[in-house]
Tab-separated table of N, CA and C in Angstrom:
chain	number	residue	atom	x	y	z
A	1	MET	N	102.733	88.252	140.402
A	1	MET	CA	101.415	88.807	140.647
A	1	MET	C	100.841	89.324	139.330
A	2	ALA	N	99.571	89.159	139.162
A	2	ALA	CA	98.890	89.595	137.948
A	2	ALA	C	98.956	91.120	137.826
A	3	SER	N	99.015	91.572	136.586
A	3	SER	CA	99.026	93.016	136.372
A	3	SER	C	97.622	93.569	136.577
A	4	ALA	N	97.552	94.855	136.815
A	4	ALA	CA	96.254	95.510	137.004
A	4	ALA	C	95.392	95.341	135.753
A	5	ASP	N	96.008	95.438	134.582
A	5	ASP	CA	95.258	95.284	133.332
A	5	ASP	C	94.685	93.880	133.195
A	6	GLN	N	95.457	92.883	133.592
A	6	GLN	CA	94.977	91.506	133.520
A	6	GLN	C	93.797	91.288	134.466
A	7	LEU	N	93.892	91.819	135.660
A	7	LEU	CA	92.808	91.671	136.623
A	7	LEU	C	91.549	92.383	136.145
A	8	LYS	N	91.714	93.579	135.586
A	8	LYS	CA	90.555	94.309	135.066
A	8	LYS	C	89.927	93.561	133.897
A	9	ALA	N	90.750	93.020	133.009
A	9	ALA	CA	90.234	92.260	131.864
A	9	ALA	C	89.496	91.019	132.329
A	10	LEU	N	90.024	90.358	133.344
A	10	LEU	CA	89.389	89.163	133.891
A	10	LEU	C	88.009	89.491	134.454
A	11	LEU	N	87.937	90.550	135.235
A	11	LEU	CA	86.669	90.946	135.837
A	11	LEU	C	85.668	91.416	134.778
A	12	LYS	N	86.123	92.215	133.820
A	12	LYS	CA	85.232	92.703	132.765
A	12	LYS	C	84.661	91.549	131.943
A	13	SER	N	85.501	90.587	131.600
A	13	SER	CA	85.016	89.466	130.802
A	13	SER	C	84.026	88.624	131.597
A	14	HIS	N	84.264	88.466	132.882
A	14	HIS	CA	83.325	87.716	133.731
A	14	HIS	C	81.979	88.435	133.805
A	15	LEU	N	82.018	89.727	134.046
A	15	LEU	CA	80.783	90.498	134.164
A	15	LEU	C	80.004	90.533	132.855
A	16	ALA	N	80.730	90.499	131.740
A	16	ALA	CA	80.079	90.512	130.430
A	16	ALA	C	79.602	89.120	130.017
A	17	GLY	N	79.995	88.101	130.774
A	17	GLY	CA	79.621	86.737	130.419
A	17	GLY	C	80.399	86.206	129.226
A	18	ASP	N	81.560	86.810	128.959
A	18	ASP	CA	82.397	86.419	127.827
A	18	ASP	C	83.347	85.313	128.280
A	19	GLU	N	82.865	84.084	128.203
A	19	GLU	CA	83.615	82.935	128.715
A	19	GLU	C	84.948	82.747	127.985
A	20	ARG	N	84.960	82.966	126.690
A	20	ARG	CA	86.210	82.798	125.920
A	20	ARG	C	87.283	83.763	126.394
A	21	ARG	N	86.908	85.047	126.512
A	21	ARG	CA	87.892	86.044	126.932
A	21	ARG	C	88.306	85.798	128.380
A	22	PHE	N	87.356	85.388	129.215
A	22	PHE	CA	87.671	85.088	130.606
A	22	PHE	C	88.706	83.973	130.677
A	23	ARG	N	88.471	82.892	129.932
A	23	ARG	CA	89.394	81.753	129.947
A	23	ARG	C	90.766	82.146	129.396
A	24	SER	N	90.761	82.923	128.322
A	24	SER	CA	92.014	83.364	127.722
A	24	SER	C	92.828	84.206	128.711
A	25	THR	N	92.169	85.122	129.383
A	25	THR	CA	92.856	85.974	130.355
A	25	THR	C	93.357	85.150	131.534
A	26	ALA	N	92.550	84.211	131.994
A	26	ALA	CA	92.962	83.347	133.104
A	26	ALA	C	94.189	82.520	132.716
A	27	LEU	N	94.215	82.034	131.482
A	27	LEU	CA	95.379	81.275	131.010
A	27	LEU	C	96.612	82.168	130.931
A	28	GLN	N	96.424	83.413	130.538
A	28	GLN	CA	97.542	84.365	130.503
A	28	GLN	C	98.091	84.592	131.915
A	29	LEU	N	97.177	84.674	132.872
A	29	LEU	CA	97.610	84.832	134.265
A	29	LEU	C	98.425	83.623	134.726
A	30	ALA	N	97.956	82.433	134.390
A	30	ALA	CA	98.674	81.215	134.769
A	30	ALA	C	100.052	81.181	134.120
A	31	ALA	N	100.127	81.555	132.852
A	31	ALA	CA	101.415	81.575	132.151
A	31	ALA	C	102.358	82.610	132.773
A	32	HIS	N	101.802	83.746	133.127
A	32	HIS	CA	102.604	84.802	133.745
A	32	HIS	C	103.192	84.320	135.071
A	33	GLU	N	102.368	83.662	135.875
A	33	GLU	CA	102.845	83.151	137.154
A	33	GLU	C	103.908	82.075	136.952
A	34	ALA	N	103.731	81.222	135.953
A	34	ALA	CA	104.737	80.192	135.658
A	34	ALA	C	106.061	80.847	135.265
A	35	LYS	N	105.974	81.889	134.462
A	35	LYS	CA	107.175	82.599	134.005
A	35	LYS	C	107.924	83.232	135.180
A	36	LEU	N	107.172	83.660	136.193
A	36	LEU	CA	107.792	84.255	137.380
A	36	LEU	C	108.355	83.208	138.336
A	37	GLY	N	108.158	81.929	137.986
A	37	GLY	CA	108.669	80.859	138.828
A	37	GLY	C	107.697	80.406	139.895
A	38	HIS	N	106.455	80.850	139.784
A	38	HIS	CA	105.424	80.460	140.744
A	38	HIS	C	104.676	79.245	140.202
A	39	GLY	N	105.408	78.132	140.115
A	39	GLY	CA	104.880	76.921	139.500
A	39	GLY	C	103.650	76.358	140.182
A	40	LYS	N	103.638	76.364	141.503
A	40	LYS	CA	102.494	75.814	142.231
A	40	LYS	C	101.235	76.631	141.936
A	41	LEU	N	101.346	77.954	141.998
A	41	LEU	CA	100.194	78.814	141.707
A	41	LEU	C	99.745	78.635	140.259
A	42	ALA	N	100.690	78.556	139.332
A	42	ALA	CA	100.358	78.369	137.914
A	42	ALA	C	99.595	77.059	137.712
A	43	ARG	N	100.056	75.986	138.362
A	43	ARG	CA	99.363	74.692	138.257
A	43	ARG	C	97.966	74.755	138.855
A	44	GLU	N	97.833	75.429	139.999
A	44	GLU	CA	96.518	75.566	140.636
A	44	GLU	C	95.555	76.341	139.735
A	45	LEU	N	96.056	77.405	139.124
A	45	LEU	CA	95.214	78.181	138.207
A	45	LEU	C	94.782	77.333	137.020
A	46	ARG	N	95.723	76.589	136.440
A	46	ARG	CA	95.393	75.715	135.302
A	46	ARG	C	94.355	74.665	135.689
A	47	THR	N	94.486	74.105	136.871
A	47	THR	CA	93.522	73.106	137.343
A	47	THR	C	92.140	73.730	137.460
A	48	LEU	N	92.063	74.908	138.042
A	48	LEU	CA	90.773	75.598	138.172
A	48	LEU	C	90.179	75.927	136.802
A	49	ILE	N	91.009	76.361	135.884
A	49	ILE	CA	90.553	76.683	134.524
A	49	ILE	C	90.022	75.434	133.845
A	50	ASP	N	90.767	74.330	133.977
A	50	ASP	CA	90.337	73.070	133.363
A	50	ASP	C	89.030	72.569	133.966
A	51	GLU	N	88.886	72.692	135.291
A	51	GLU	CA	87.648	72.275	135.947
A	51	GLU	C	86.473	73.126	135.473
A	52	ALA	N	86.703	74.417	135.347
A	52	ALA	CA	85.640	75.317	134.879
A	52	ALA	C	85.267	75.002	133.437
A	53	GLN	N	86.237	74.609	132.631
A	53	GLN	CA	85.981	74.300	131.221
A	53	GLN	C	84.999	73.138	131.092
A	54	CYS	N	85.060	72.203	132.027
A	54	CYS	CA	84.144	71.058	131.992
A	54	CYS	C	82.704	71.489	132.213
A	55	LYS	N	82.500	72.591	132.900
A	55	LYS	CA	81.160	73.079	133.206
A	55	LYS	C	80.626	74.035	132.150
A	56	VAL	N	81.476	74.525	131.256
A	56	VAL	CA	81.109	75.559	130.295
A	56	VAL	C	80.168	75.109	129.188
A	57	PRO	N	80.259	73.895	128.653
A	57	PRO	CA	79.405	73.553	127.516
A	57	PRO	C	77.928	73.843	127.718
A	58	SER	N	77.376	73.585	128.900
A	58	SER	CA	75.960	73.877	129.114
A	58	SER	C	75.715	75.377	129.133
A	59	ALA	N	76.652	76.136	129.667
A	59	ALA	CA	76.511	77.590	129.677
A	59	ALA	C	76.585	78.144	128.260
A	60	LEU	N	77.468	77.568	127.445
A	60	LEU	CA	77.567	78.024	126.061
A	60	LEU	C	76.317	77.668	125.278
A	61	ALA	N	75.740	76.521	125.569
A	61	ALA	CA	74.507	76.124	124.898
A	61	ALA	C	73.382	77.087	125.253
A	62	ASP	N	73.311	77.483	126.512
A	62	ASP	CA	72.306	78.463	126.924
A	62	ASP	C	72.514	79.788	126.209
A	63	ALA	N	73.780	80.219	126.111
A	63	ALA	CA	74.072	81.483	125.451
A	63	ALA	C	73.702	81.416	123.969
A	64	ALA	N	73.972	80.292	123.336
A	64	ALA	CA	73.658	80.140	121.914
A	64	ALA	C	72.155	80.110	121.681
A	65	SER	N	71.413	79.578	122.635
A	65	SER	CA	69.967	79.496	122.471
A	65	SER	C	69.270	80.779	122.896
A	66	GLY	N	70.021	81.698	123.493
A	66	GLY	CA	69.429	82.943	123.957
A	66	GLY	C	68.813	82.829	125.336
A	67	THR	N	69.012	81.705	126.006
A	67	THR	CA	68.462	81.494	127.333
A	67	THR	C	69.287	82.261	128.365
A	68	VAL	N	68.603	82.935	129.271
A	68	VAL	CA	69.273	83.652	130.350
A	68	VAL	C	68.785	83.072	131.664
A	69	SER	N	69.712	82.654	132.488
A	69	SER	CA	69.359	82.102	133.790
A	69	SER	C	68.750	83.199	134.656
A	70	ILE	N	67.601	82.929	135.249
A	70	ILE	CA	67.000	83.949	136.106
A	70	ILE	C	67.760	84.078	137.423
A	71	ALA	N	68.593	83.096	137.740
A	71	ALA	CA	69.431	83.204	138.933
A	71	ALA	C	70.605	84.146	138.693
A	72	ARG	N	70.957	84.339	137.426
A	72	ARG	CA	72.054	85.236	137.044
A	72	ARG	C	71.622	86.055	135.832
A	73	PRO	N	70.660	86.918	135.986
A	73	PRO	CA	70.182	87.690	134.837
A	73	PRO	C	71.247	88.648	134.316
A	74	ARG	N	71.240	88.849	133.003
A	74	ARG	CA	72.179	89.765	132.350
A	74	ARG	C	71.394	90.740	131.493
A	75	GLY	N	72.036	91.830	131.143
A	75	GLY	CA	71.431	92.795	130.237
A	75	GLY	C	70.163	93.416	130.810
A	76	ASP	N	69.179	93.620	129.949
A	76	ASP	CA	67.921	94.235	130.365
A	76	ASP	C	67.220	93.421	131.436
A	77	LEU	N	67.368	92.119	131.355
A	77	LEU	CA	66.716	91.247	132.318
A	77	LEU	C	67.226	91.507	133.736
A	78	ALA	N	68.498	91.866	133.861
A	78	ALA	CA	69.081	92.137	135.174
A	78	ALA	C	68.396	93.323	135.849
A	79	GLU	N	67.932	94.268	135.053
A	79	GLU	CA	67.263	95.439	135.609
A	79	GLU	C	65.814	95.129	135.995
A	80	LEU	N	65.250	94.089	135.421
A	80	LEU	CA	63.854	93.773	135.675
A	80	LEU	C	63.651	92.796	136.815
A	81	LEU	N	64.639	91.944	137.063
A	81	LEU	CA	64.503	90.894	138.073
A	81	LEU	C	65.386	91.151	139.277
A	82	THR	N	64.896	90.750	140.424
A	82	THR	CA	65.688	90.799	141.654
A	82	THR	C	65.580	89.433	142.299
A	83	LEU	N	66.722	88.862	142.643
A	83	LEU	CA	66.755	87.545	143.274
A	83	LEU	C	66.912	87.732	144.772
A	84	LEU	N	65.967	87.180	145.530
A	84	LEU	CA	66.024	87.234	146.990
A	84	LEU	C	66.259	85.842	147.518
A	85	HIS	N	67.120	85.722	148.511
A	85	HIS	CA	67.432	84.416	149.104
A	85	HIS	C	66.602	84.203	150.321
């Protein structure tokens, strides 16, 4: 099972939009589970991480260009916009 610190780091990096730290922490979780002998869970985590990595380049391009998705506003924009379904 993931440590409390790992789970907190994972959530913090996700909320901050820090894709690199999120991926790094997720990989640490997968390695930890593999070390504990939870091979199936470790493989599932790696598969999810790899699938997410395929989707990241467009998100990184948006971050580099300064574009913020209005569906997922961050920073000051999050306080100004409200998304209603």
